Amino acid sequence: MSCSPFDPLVDAYDAARPTYPDELYDALDRLAGPLAGALVVDVGAGTGIATRALLARGARVLALDIGPAMLRRLRDRTPDALGPVVADGSRLPLPDATADLVCYAQAWHWMDVDAGTAAAAAVLRPGGALACWWNDVDAENETWWRAQQDRLEMWNTAYTRGYRDTDYAGRLEATGRFASVETFETSWTRELDIDTYETWLRSKSYVAALGDRLDDFVAAERASLTAAFPTGVVREPFRTWLAVARLSARRPG
């Protein structure tokens, strides 16, 4: 199995990636079934941002990722997690009909929809759910963010700011594997200093892909952010979006 492109970024990822708001987990508890006591498979768990929040809600969490370095950090920081196990979402290492919830926090866009939904449907109990969610920066009206995206698109021709502009709920429905698909979204803002924001940038695979231009990009960002936030505190707005696809309470046939 190949190494995760995020493995070399584990320190930056662990230090500066945003968490998810409580409202996200409230919605998950409501739409996917109670988290307390549930067996949850956290696919693409990374360093355990979602794993720890799910554990805090009383779930039993099996953490999976393709990155051994990510999972070592998760294990060090999250001793209560089950596993962790090196695995990807197309081959989940569980018996059929054993999990209550399979979730992807900031990871579903890496998956083949057909393979991912087939694997999730196989290991879920009747009435179980597949949940996918993302933090997306919601700063289209901010001059500093538009300038950042312009630089990224100019210096990394494989990147586009709309790379997650996909009807994920519609694609889940189109598989025909689920009895229902529901969505939820919420907006929130975090504050962080410019040094931490720089670390957050360096944790992104498409920023790391700048290669020899990375330091130039980060220097340009630091200048832009210093002008936009003269107090040194960046206010970064997010939209967190969730899709929950539930199986029928009865197995077909």
PDB file of C-alpha atoms in Angstrom:
ATOM      1  CA  MET A   1       0.000   0.000   0.000  1.00  0.00           C
ATOM      2  CA  SER A   2       1.369   3.424  -0.940  1.00  0.00           C
ATOM      3  CA  CYS A   3       2.336   6.004   1.631  1.00  0.00           C
ATOM      4  CA  SER A   4      -0.001   8.909   2.231  1.00  0.00           C
ATOM      5  CA  PRO A   5       1.042  12.210   0.631  1.00  0.00           C
ATOM      6  CA  PHE A   6       0.363  13.689   4.056  1.00  0.00           C
ATOM      7  CA  ASP A   7       2.890  11.534   5.929  1.00  0.00           C
ATOM      8  CA  PRO A   8       5.771  13.996   5.381  1.00  0.00           C
ATOM      9  CA  LEU A   9       3.471  16.756   6.674  1.00  0.00           C
ATOM     10  CA  VAL A  10       2.498  15.054   9.938  1.00  0.00           C
ATOM     11  CA  ASP A  11       4.026  17.675  12.262  1.00  0.00           C
ATOM     12  CA  ALA A  12       2.375  20.594  10.458  1.00  0.00           C
ATOM     13  CA  TYR A  13      -0.906  18.697  10.196  1.00  0.00           C
ATOM     14  CA  ASP A  14      -0.932  17.902  13.897  1.00  0.00           C
ATOM     15  CA  ALA A  15       0.004  21.436  14.937  1.00  0.00           C
ATOM     16  CA  ALA A  16      -2.358  23.549  12.860  1.00  0.00           C
ATOM     17  CA  ARG A  17      -5.221  21.675  11.221  1.00  0.00           C
ATOM     18  CA  PRO A  18      -8.601  22.960  12.414  1.00  0.00           C
ATOM     19  CA  THR A  19     -10.915  20.853  14.520  1.00  0.00           C
ATOM     20  CA  TYR A  20     -14.647  20.585  13.756  1.00  0.00           C
ATOM     21  CA  PRO A  21     -17.382  22.510  15.579  1.00  0.00           C
ATOM     22  CA  ASP A  22     -19.596  20.862  18.179  1.00  0.00           C
ATOM     23  CA  GLU A  23     -22.597  21.472  15.911  1.00  0.00           C
ATOM     24  CA  LEU A  24     -21.130  18.991  13.434  1.00  0.00           C
ATOM     25  CA  TYR A  25     -21.127  16.189  16.010  1.00  0.00           C
ATOM     26  CA  ASP A  26     -24.590  17.175  17.249  1.00  0.00           C
ATOM     27  CA  ALA A  27     -25.864  16.789  13.680  1.00  0.00           C
ATOM     28  CA  LEU A  28     -24.005  13.500  13.252  1.00  0.00           C
ATOM     29  CA  ASP A  29     -25.567  12.180  16.457  1.00  0.00           C
ATOM     30  CA  ARG A  30     -28.994  13.150  15.144  1.00  0.00           C
ATOM     31  CA  LEU A  31     -28.690  12.026  11.509  1.00  0.00           C
ATOM     32  CA  ALA A  32     -26.505   8.911  11.837  1.00  0.00           C
ATOM     33  CA  GLY A  33     -27.751   7.587  15.163  1.00  0.00           C
ATOM     34  CA  PRO A  34     -26.393   7.985  18.692  1.00  0.00           C
ATOM     35  CA  LEU A  35     -22.608   8.137  18.846  1.00  0.00           C
ATOM     36  CA  ALA A  36     -22.463   6.935  22.444  1.00  0.00           C
ATOM     37  CA  GLY A  37     -21.647   3.232  22.350  1.00  0.00           C
ATOM     38  CA  ALA A  38     -21.490   3.104  18.546  1.00  0.00           C
ATOM     39  CA  LEU A  39     -18.691   1.324  16.675  1.00  0.00           C
ATOM     40  CA  VAL A  40     -17.334   3.993  14.329  1.00  0.00           C
ATOM     41  CA  VAL A  41     -14.772   3.441  11.569  1.00  0.00           C
ATOM     42  CA  ASP A  42     -12.807   6.670  11.012  1.00  0.00           C
ATOM     43  CA  VAL A  43     -11.315   6.325   7.516  1.00  0.00           C
ATOM     44  CA  GLY A  44      -8.483   8.690   6.635  1.00  0.00           C
ATOM     45  CA  ALA A  45      -8.135   9.433  10.335  1.00  0.00           C
ATOM     46  CA  GLY A  46      -4.819  11.242   9.994  1.00  0.00           C
ATOM     47  CA  THR A  47      -3.493  12.332  13.366  1.00  0.00           C
ATOM     48  CA  GLY A  48      -6.880  11.760  15.000  1.00  0.00           C
ATOM     49  CA  ILE A  49      -8.689  15.107  14.947  1.00  0.00           C
ATOM     50  CA  ALA A  50     -12.105  13.515  14.381  1.00  0.00           C
ATOM     51  CA  THR A  51     -11.169  10.314  16.223  1.00  0.00           C
ATOM     52  CA  ARG A  52     -10.684  12.182  19.500  1.00  0.00           C
ATOM     53  CA  ALA A  53     -13.947  14.092  19.141  1.00  0.00           C
ATOM     54  CA  LEU A  54     -15.874  10.901  18.405  1.00  0.00           C
ATOM     55  CA  LEU A  55     -14.304   9.195  21.425  1.00  0.00           C
ATOM     56  CA  ALA A  56     -15.318  12.183  23.556  1.00  0.00           C
ATOM     57  CA  ARG A  57     -18.911  11.556  22.436  1.00  0.00           C
ATOM     58  CA  GLY A  58     -18.740   8.000  23.765  1.00  0.00           C
ATOM     59  CA  ALA A  59     -18.106   6.133  20.518  1.00  0.00           C
ATOM     60  CA  ARG A  60     -15.705   3.235  20.062  1.00  0.00           C
ATOM     61  CA  VAL A  61     -13.499   4.307  17.163  1.00  0.00           C
ATOM     62  CA  LEU A  62     -11.409   2.186  14.808  1.00  0.00           C
ATOM     63  CA  ALA A  63      -8.932   4.560  13.146  1.00  0.00           C
ATOM     64  CA  LEU A  64      -7.727   3.795   9.614  1.00  0.00           C
ATOM     65  CA  ASP A  65      -5.326   5.650   7.344  1.00  0.00           C
ATOM     66  CA  ILE A  66      -2.955   4.817   4.494  1.00  0.00           C
ATOM     67  CA  GLY A  67      -0.182   6.793   6.215  1.00  0.00           C
ATOM     68  CA  PRO A  68       1.889   4.945   8.837  1.00  0.00           C
ATOM     69  CA  ALA A  69       3.410   8.199  10.127  1.00  0.00           C
ATOM     70  CA  MET A  70      -0.036   9.695  10.590  1.00  0.00           C
ATOM     71  CA  LEU A  71      -1.177   6.643  12.511  1.00  0.00           C
ATOM     72  CA  ARG A  72       1.890   6.634  14.736  1.00  0.00           C
ATOM     73  CA  ARG A  73       1.045  10.193  15.755  1.00  0.00           C
ATOM     74  CA  LEU A  74      -2.602   9.235  16.272  1.00  0.00           C
ATOM     75  CA  ARG A  75      -1.597   6.297  18.463  1.00  0.00           C
ATOM     76  CA  ASP A  76       0.691   8.504  20.561  1.00  0.00           C
ATOM     77  CA  ARG A  77      -1.991  11.135  21.084  1.00  0.00           C
ATOM     78  CA  THR A  78      -5.078   8.907  21.188  1.00  0.00           C
ATOM     79  CA  PRO A  79      -4.447   5.724  23.175  1.00  0.00           C
ATOM     80  CA  ASP A  80      -8.178   4.957  23.462  1.00  0.00           C
ATOM     81  CA  ALA A  81      -8.616   4.521  19.703  1.00  0.00           C
ATOM     82  CA  LEU A  82      -9.019   0.995  18.360  1.00  0.00           C
ATOM     83  CA  GLY A  83      -6.189  -0.009  16.050  1.00  0.00           C
ATOM     84  CA  PRO A  84      -4.999   2.152  14.432  1.00  0.00           C
ATOM     85  CA  VAL A  85      -4.731   0.167  11.213  1.00  0.00           C
ATOM     86  CA  VAL A  86      -3.056   0.955   7.900  1.00  0.00           C
ATOM     87  CA  ALA A  87      -5.910   0.551   5.400  1.00  0.00           C
ATOM     88  CA  ASP A  88      -7.815   2.475   2.765  1.00  0.00           C
ATOM     89  CA  GLY A  89     -11.507   3.003   2.235  1.00  0.00           C
ATOM     90  CA  SER A  90     -11.911   0.514  -0.584  1.00  0.00           C
ATOM     91  CA  ARG A  91     -11.001  -2.466   1.646  1.00  0.00           C
ATOM     92  CA  LEU A  92     -12.217  -1.961   5.191  1.00  0.00           C
ATOM     93  CA  PRO A  93     -10.735  -4.505   7.633  1.00  0.00           C
ATOM     94  CA  LEU A  94     -13.970  -5.484   9.398  1.00  0.00           C
ATOM     95  CA  PRO A  95     -16.432  -8.373   9.076  1.00  0.00           C
ATOM     96  CA  ASP A  96     -19.662  -7.623   7.244  1.00  0.00           C
ATOM     97  CA  ALA A  97     -22.486  -5.911   9.137  1.00  0.00           C
ATOM     98  CA  THR A  98     -20.471  -4.989  12.229  1.00  0.00           C
ATOM     99  CA  ALA A  99     -20.058  -1.177  12.202  1.00  0.00           C
ATOM    100  CA  ASP A 100     -22.638   1.452  13.118  1.00  0.00           C
ATOM    101  CA  LEU A 101     -20.947   4.320  11.295  1.00  0.00           C
ATOM    102  CA  VAL A 102     -18.219   4.694   8.683  1.00  0.00           C
ATOM    103  CA  CYS A 103     -16.961   8.252   8.502  1.00  0.00           C
ATOM    104  CA  TYR A 104     -14.599  10.349   6.426  1.00  0.00           C
ATOM    105  CA  ALA A 105     -13.463  13.645   7.953  1.00  0.00           C
ATOM    106  CA  GLN A 106     -11.808  15.758   5.252  1.00  0.00           C
ATOM    107  CA  ALA A 107     -11.063  12.600   3.235  1.00  0.00           C
ATOM    108  CA  TRP A 108     -13.994  11.444   1.081  1.00  0.00           C
ATOM    109  CA  HIS A 109     -12.903  13.507  -1.950  1.00  0.00           C
ATOM    110  CA  TRP A 110      -9.890  11.163  -2.262  1.00  0.00           C
ATOM    111  CA  MET A 111     -12.174   8.150  -2.697  1.00  0.00           C
ATOM    112  CA  ASP A 112     -13.680   6.426  -5.700  1.00  0.00           C
ATOM    113  CA  VAL A 113     -17.391   6.774  -4.909  1.00  0.00           C
ATOM    114  CA  ASP A 114     -18.424   3.313  -6.070  1.00  0.00           C
ATOM    115  CA  ALA A 115     -15.596   1.490  -4.282  1.00  0.00           C
ATOM    116  CA  GLY A 116     -15.975   3.559  -1.117  1.00  0.00           C
ATOM    117  CA  THR A 117     -19.734   3.174  -0.818  1.00  0.00           C
ATOM    118  CA  ALA A 118     -19.574  -0.562  -1.591  1.00  0.00           C
ATOM    119  CA  ALA A 119     -16.979  -1.102   1.137  1.00  0.00           C
ATOM    120  CA  ALA A 120     -18.930   0.971   3.658  1.00  0.00           C
ATOM    121  CA  ALA A 121     -22.254  -0.712   2.865  1.00  0.00           C
ATOM    122  CA  ALA A 122     -20.669  -4.137   3.348  1.00  0.00           C
ATOM    123  CA  VAL A 123     -19.365  -3.485   6.869  1.00  0.00           C
ATOM    124  CA  LEU A 124     -22.325  -1.445   8.133  1.00  0.00           C
ATOM    125  CA  ARG A 125     -25.124  -2.970  10.155  1.00  0.00           C
ATOM    126  CA  PRO A 126     -28.689  -2.516   8.863  1.00  0.00           C
ATOM    127  CA  GLY A 127     -29.615   1.096   9.508  1.00  0.00           C
ATOM    128  CA  GLY A 128     -25.954   2.094   9.744  1.00  0.00           C
ATOM    129  CA  ALA A 129     -24.575   5.181   8.066  1.00  0.00           C
ATOM    130  CA  LEU A 130     -21.743   6.526   5.949  1.00  0.00           C
ATOM    131  CA  ALA A 131     -20.879  10.119   6.917  1.00  0.00           C
ATOM    132  CA  CYS A 132     -18.557  12.476   5.050  1.00  0.00           C
ATOM    133  CA  TRP A 133     -17.679  15.979   6.193  1.00  0.00           C
ATOM    134  CA  TRP A 134     -15.359  18.842   5.395  1.00  0.00           C
ATOM    135  CA  ASN A 135     -14.127  22.135   6.759  1.00  0.00           C
ATOM    136  CA  ASP A 136     -14.000  24.523   3.796  1.00  0.00           C
ATOM    137  CA  VAL A 137     -12.549  28.000   4.149  1.00  0.00           C
ATOM    138  CA  ASP A 138     -15.472  30.353   3.516  1.00  0.00           C
ATOM    139  CA  ALA A 139     -13.553  33.482   2.572  1.00  0.00           C
ATOM    140  CA  GLU A 140     -14.504  34.188  -1.029  1.00  0.00           C
ATOM    141  CA  ASN A 141     -15.267  37.798  -0.108  1.00  0.00           C
ATOM    142  CA  GLU A 142     -11.876  38.336   1.556  1.00  0.00           C
ATOM    143  CA  THR A 143      -9.189  40.047  -0.545  1.00  0.00           C
ATOM    144  CA  TRP A 144      -6.347  38.194   1.209  1.00  0.00           C
ATOM    145  CA  TRP A 145      -7.914  34.811   0.471  1.00  0.00           C
ATOM    146  CA  ARG A 146      -8.609  35.576  -3.188  1.00  0.00           C
ATOM    147  CA  ALA A 147      -4.982  36.683  -3.603  1.00  0.00           C
ATOM    148  CA  GLN A 148      -3.817  33.446  -1.971  1.00  0.00           C
ATOM    149  CA  GLN A 149      -5.923  31.352  -4.341  1.00  0.00           C
ATOM    150  CA  ASP A 150      -4.665  33.319  -7.338  1.00  0.00           C
ATOM    151  CA  ARG A 151      -1.075  32.532  -6.319  1.00  0.00           C
ATOM    152  CA  LEU A 152      -1.841  28.862  -5.792  1.00  0.00           C
ATOM    153  CA  GLU A 153      -3.538  28.485  -9.162  1.00  0.00           C
ATOM    154  CA  MET A 154      -0.663  30.297 -10.880  1.00  0.00           C
ATOM    155  CA  TRP A 155       2.153  28.332  -9.201  1.00  0.00           C
ATOM    156  CA  ASN A 156       0.464  24.901  -8.989  1.00  0.00           C
ATOM    157  CA  THR A 157      -1.285  24.295 -12.296  1.00  0.00           C
ATOM    158  CA  ALA A 158      -2.858  21.103 -10.950  1.00  0.00           C
ATOM    159  CA  TYR A 159      -4.736  23.085  -8.297  1.00  0.00           C
ATOM    160  CA  THR A 160      -8.067  24.870  -8.579  1.00  0.00           C
ATOM    161  CA  ARG A 161      -9.901  26.561  -5.738  1.00  0.00           C
ATOM    162  CA  GLY A 162     -13.086  24.761  -6.704  1.00  0.00           C
ATOM    163  CA  TYR A 163     -11.627  21.271  -6.453  1.00  0.00           C
ATOM    164  CA  ARG A 164     -14.305  20.206  -3.957  1.00  0.00           C
ATOM    165  CA  ASP A 165     -17.240  21.804  -5.802  1.00  0.00           C
ATOM    166  CA  THR A 166     -19.023  18.483  -6.258  1.00  0.00           C
ATOM    167  CA  ASP A 167     -22.547  17.332  -5.451  1.00  0.00           C
ATOM    168  CA  TYR A 168     -21.377  14.716  -2.942  1.00  0.00           C
ATOM    169  CA  ALA A 169     -24.881  14.075  -1.614  1.00  0.00           C
ATOM    170  CA  GLY A 170     -26.190  13.523  -5.126  1.00  0.00           C
ATOM    171  CA  ARG A 171     -23.380  11.125  -5.920  1.00  0.00           C
ATOM    172  CA  LEU A 172     -24.106   9.132  -2.768  1.00  0.00           C
ATOM    173  CA  GLU A 173     -27.799   8.942  -3.698  1.00  0.00           C
ATOM    174  CA  ALA A 174     -26.943   7.887  -7.246  1.00  0.00           C
ATOM    175  CA  THR A 175     -25.211   4.725  -6.054  1.00  0.00           C
ATOM    176  CA  GLY A 176     -28.581   3.315  -4.986  1.00  0.00           C
ATOM    177  CA  ARG A 177     -27.009   1.754  -1.894  1.00  0.00           C
ATOM    178  CA  PHE A 178     -28.687   3.960   0.701  1.00  0.00           C
ATOM    179  CA  ALA A 179     -32.223   4.443   1.933  1.00  0.00           C
ATOM    180  CA  SER A 180     -31.667   8.147   2.617  1.00  0.00           C
ATOM    181  CA  VAL A 181     -29.068  10.898   2.269  1.00  0.00           C
ATOM    182  CA  GLU A 182     -29.276  13.997   4.470  1.00  0.00           C
ATOM    183  CA  THR A 183     -27.033  17.041   4.720  1.00  0.00           C
ATOM    184  CA  PHE A 184     -26.105  19.659   7.293  1.00  0.00           C
ATOM    185  CA  GLU A 185     -23.882  22.712   7.291  1.00  0.00           C
ATOM    186  CA  THR A 186     -22.739  25.315   9.768  1.00  0.00           C
ATOM    187  CA  SER A 187     -20.479  28.369   9.720  1.00  0.00           C
ATOM    188  CA  TRP A 188     -17.841  29.341  12.259  1.00  0.00           C
ATOM    189  CA  THR A 189     -14.586  31.273  12.597  1.00  0.00           C
ATOM    190  CA  ARG A 190     -11.273  30.477  14.226  1.00  0.00           C
ATOM    191  CA  GLU A 191      -8.491  32.844  15.243  1.00  0.00           C
ATOM    192  CA  LEU A 192      -4.826  31.931  14.940  1.00  0.00           C
ATOM    193  CA  ASP A 193      -1.511  33.758  14.817  1.00  0.00           C
ATOM    194  CA  ILE A 194       0.343  34.153  11.538  1.00  0.00           C
ATOM    195  CA  ASP A 195       3.019  31.587  12.444  1.00  0.00           C
ATOM    196  CA  THR A 196       0.341  28.952  13.055  1.00  0.00           C
ATOM    197  CA  TYR A 197      -1.433  29.958   9.858  1.00  0.00           C
ATOM    198  CA  GLU A 198       1.826  29.411   7.971  1.00  0.00           C
ATOM    199  CA  THR A 199       2.074  25.927   9.509  1.00  0.00           C
ATOM    200  CA  TRP A 200      -1.537  25.271   8.453  1.00  0.00           C
ATOM    201  CA  LEU A 201      -0.643  26.208   4.890  1.00  0.00           C
ATOM    202  CA  ARG A 202       2.366  23.889   4.911  1.00  0.00           C
ATOM    203  CA  SER A 203       0.105  20.996   6.004  1.00  0.00           C
ATOM    204  CA  LYS A 204      -1.777  21.083   2.685  1.00  0.00           C
ATOM    205  CA  SER A 205      -0.654  18.658  -0.013  1.00  0.00           C
ATOM    206  CA  TYR A 206      -1.279  21.124  -2.836  1.00  0.00           C
ATOM    207  CA  VAL A 207       0.871  23.727  -1.051  1.00  0.00           C
ATOM    208  CA  ALA A 208       3.662  21.207  -0.414  1.00  0.00           C
ATOM    209  CA  ALA A 209       3.461  20.385  -4.135  1.00  0.00           C
ATOM    210  CA  LEU A 210       4.803  23.871  -4.924  1.00  0.00           C
ATOM    211  CA  GLY A 211       8.270  22.425  -4.350  1.00  0.00           C
ATOM    212  CA  ASP A 212      10.952  25.040  -5.014  1.00  0.00           C
ATOM    213  CA  ARG A 213       8.304  27.781  -4.978  1.00  0.00           C
ATOM    214  CA  LEU A 214       7.007  26.845  -1.506  1.00  0.00           C
ATOM    215  CA  ASP A 215       9.113  29.315   0.460  1.00  0.00           C
ATOM    216  CA  ASP A 216       8.272  32.109  -2.002  1.00  0.00           C
ATOM    217  CA  PHE A 217       4.592  31.322  -1.619  1.00  0.00           C
ATOM    218  CA  VAL A 218       4.757  31.299   2.181  1.00  0.00           C
ATOM    219  CA  ALA A 219       6.684  34.603   2.206  1.00  0.00           C
ATOM    220  CA  ALA A 220       4.034  36.181  -0.033  1.00  0.00           C
ATOM    221  CA  GLU A 221       1.310  34.875   2.260  1.00  0.00           C
ATOM    222  CA  ARG A 222       3.019  36.235   5.347  1.00  0.00           C
ATOM    223  CA  ALA A 223       3.221  39.689   3.763  1.00  0.00           C
ATOM    224  CA  SER A 224      -0.402  39.532   2.643  1.00  0.00           C
ATOM    225  CA  LEU A 225      -1.665  38.374   6.043  1.00  0.00           C
ATOM    226  CA  THR A 226       0.387  40.949   7.924  1.00  0.00           C
ATOM    227  CA  ALA A 227      -1.263  43.658   5.826  1.00  0.00           C
ATOM    228  CA  ALA A 228      -4.747  42.178   6.235  1.00  0.00           C
ATOM    229  CA  PHE A 229      -4.405  41.453   9.973  1.00  0.00           C
ATOM    230  CA  PRO A 230      -2.071  44.089  11.487  1.00  0.00           C
ATOM    231  CA  THR A 231      -2.678  42.743  15.011  1.00  0.00           C
ATOM    232  CA  GLY A 232      -1.092  39.451  13.924  1.00  0.00           C
ATOM    233  CA  VAL A 233      -4.279  37.460  14.581  1.00  0.00           C
ATOM    234  CA  VAL A 234      -5.869  35.879  11.504  1.00  0.00           C
ATOM    235  CA  ARG A 235      -9.655  35.445  11.525  1.00  0.00           C
ATOM    236  CA  GLU A 236     -10.377  32.501   9.262  1.00  0.00           C
ATOM    237  CA  PRO A 237     -14.033  31.770   8.424  1.00  0.00           C
ATOM    238  CA  PHE A 238     -15.152  28.205   7.730  1.00  0.00           C
ATOM    239  CA  ARG A 239     -18.192  26.396   6.442  1.00  0.00           C
ATOM    240  CA  THR A 240     -18.451  22.822   7.722  1.00  0.00           C
ATOM    241  CA  TRP A 241     -20.538  20.560   5.508  1.00  0.00           C
ATOM    242  CA  LEU A 242     -21.822  17.061   6.304  1.00  0.00           C
ATOM    243  CA  ALA A 243     -23.538  14.351   4.264  1.00  0.00           C
ATOM    244  CA  VAL A 244     -25.016  11.279   5.993  1.00  0.00           C
ATOM    245  CA  ALA A 245     -26.117   8.299   3.897  1.00  0.00           C
ATOM    246  CA  ARG A 246     -28.063   5.645   5.834  1.00  0.00           C
ATOM    247  CA  LEU A 247     -28.736   2.045   4.920  1.00  0.00           C
ATOM    248  CA  SER A 248     -32.177   0.550   5.178  1.00  0.00           C
ATOM    249  CA  ALA A 249     -32.907  -0.931   8.585  1.00  0.00           C
ATOM    250  CA  ARG A 250     -33.334  -4.269   6.837  1.00  0.00           C
ATOM    251  CA  ARG A 251     -30.830  -6.140   4.714  1.00  0.00           C
ATOM    252  CA  PRO A 252     -32.041  -6.718   1.134  1.00  0.00           C
ATOM    253  CA  GLY A 253     -33.431 -10.150   0.408  1.00  0.00           C
TER     254      GLY A 253
END
